[in-house]
Amino acid sequence: MKREAKWWKNCVVYQIYPRSFRDTNGDGIGDLAGIIEKLDYVKELGCGAIWICPFYASSDYDNGYDITDYQAIHPDFGTMEEAERLIEEAHRRGIRILIDMVLNHTSCEHPWFLESKKGRENPQGTPNPYRDYYIWREGKNGGAPNNWEAIFGGSAWTRCGEEGDHYLHIFSPMQPDLNWESPELREELFRMMRWWLDKGVDGFRLDAVCYISKDPEFTDSPDGNIRPCASFGPHFEAFARELNREVLSKYENIMTVAEMSESTPERAEIFANEDGSIFSMIFQFQHMDLDGGDSFKWTHRKIELPALKKLMAYWQTNLYGRAWNSLYWCNHDQPRIFSRFGDAEGPLREKSAKMSALCTHMMQGTPYVFQGEELGMTNYPFRDISEVRDLESLNAWEHFVGNGIHTEEEMLELISLRGRDNARTPMQWDDSPNAGFSDGKPWIPVNPNYPQINAKDQLTRENSVFRFYQKLIALRKEHAILTTGRYEPLDLEDPDTFAYLRITESEKLLVLCNYRAHEAGVKLTEELWSEIQEKTVQLLLTNEEDGSAPVLASTVTLRPYEAAVLKIA
Ligand code: GLC
Ligand code: CA
């Protein structure tokens, strides 16, 4: 690969959920050979890097996020030789490979945990060296050591045996948390990461990494919520710096993106700052939580546009020159964006998909495209709980339906709106059976809309969502202002439109988006309106079929779901 400092600053990352991407041997599960087969597709889209969700040996309670061997490939996905070939074939096409590192926990079936749970001492009475690899505490008053609730439901502690200690698991009991306070454990993880970098991977997406240091007192949470108590603990910064020193800094031009719920711009400035001393960028979650309600993700409200605009402006302006943003709406944990905002079931589905893509891609940061997003794939209409695979949704079902909080119908609707499986239905390649994903029975149902939404169709159409993403990705390469320009929001209180400027000394980009199926206006500032009248305005991209630009005026009227970017110079 070419040596390029901070190559991620004008690169778009394509995210692959391997189970659901492309199955080449008919077992219904996507595989590494399937990724290799589709590298040219990713190349055609224009993405310069791929983030691949975990493909390591796993007990598969959480689809790979419960690792049993960090240095082996899950047989469902293929072999180590295929992983090496994937890295090589990607590099040959100028595509970098980011792998997903789960450093906060392993599977309860990982050999370390199997040893750890044997007790504090070996039968010979010597200390068990693996005990300290995980977090063990004595129970309190016959119960768990504290009131923390696991992210996937239930207590965050599970007792080992009737008399035994409790181990901590932030996610599910099958995902025991590693104890980063142990220097031996840290060194094992660092060694393993160096091993992958020596194989040629170009960096990591660091799963749930904000949780590796927790409140050392394990104090009760005011409301049971574990997130604030178990994230960004007192040693987090030291651990992160050590990870950089011992692993990341030893390799040139590698990229890291750290998944961090509970993030703030202040935290981004420390952990994703421009000097590269810790990580390259972070995934923050604040925009993801805007449509969550009282019971976190299992309630639903519409995203209010002014709140979203203010939030994005907050991140864009606070990180400017200080830290680097990631830009995303879709991943394997999130429902499909066009079902959240767009006209997913209506006649303007494609137009609305292009609109929200443009709105995101013209911001500062590294955009992530999650498989199928570039086709405008939508949520899945779950009609029966037997169609659901995700343990988070299944646990929520048990809780909300089991305790009579929601009816079955209500819960299925919530899962169709919010559940993670919406992102995990098979990639829609063409209109043949199973959407061309597999010749066998897919591990999760295919969205019934694949005859209408699929890659084969979109590659033949000039005006498809795929072609639009291709143009957006190309624009980032052509216009340095997209990487360097300052962000300035416009008309923040307007409930229907999203508009902003990107600004350098010599030019401005004006981004105009209408989030509604009706006409809506963006009010420009007087200063901007006079500047527009004096200068040359050039349309760079629009989602209007006829290619026409919006008619500029002091208040610009946008057509339904119209999106455009204009250069003022
Ligand atoms: C991250 C992953 C998610 C996984 C969890 C536990 O949030 O993105 O898929 O379930 O961590 O590893
Ligand atoms: Ca397969």
XYZ file of C-alpha atoms and ligand atoms in Angstrom, residues 62 65 102 105 152 171 175 205 207-208 259 332-333 420 424, ligand 1:
27
model
C -23.131 -12.541 19.839
C -18.198 -10.557 19.435
C -12.832 -6.999 20.863
C -14.287 -9.171 26.796
C -27.995 -7.011 26.932
C -22.776 -7.239 27.780
C -19.052 -12.295 27.344
C -11.979 -0.861 14.892
C -15.022 -2.669 19.959
C -16.538 -1.166 23.118
C -16.133 2.662 19.631
C -24.398 -3.760 12.301
C -25.895 -2.473 15.582
C -29.954 -4.852 15.252
C -27.964 -8.007 9.497
C -20.148 -3.532 20.197
C -20.499 -4.240 18.905
C -21.720 -5.066 19.121
C -21.439 -6.070 20.189
C -20.930 -5.403 21.463
C -20.336 -6.406 22.385
O -21.079 -2.593 20.553
O -20.630 -3.315 17.874
O -22.170 -5.686 17.956
O -22.597 -6.794 20.477
O -19.935 -4.462 21.205
O -19.129 -6.883 21.867
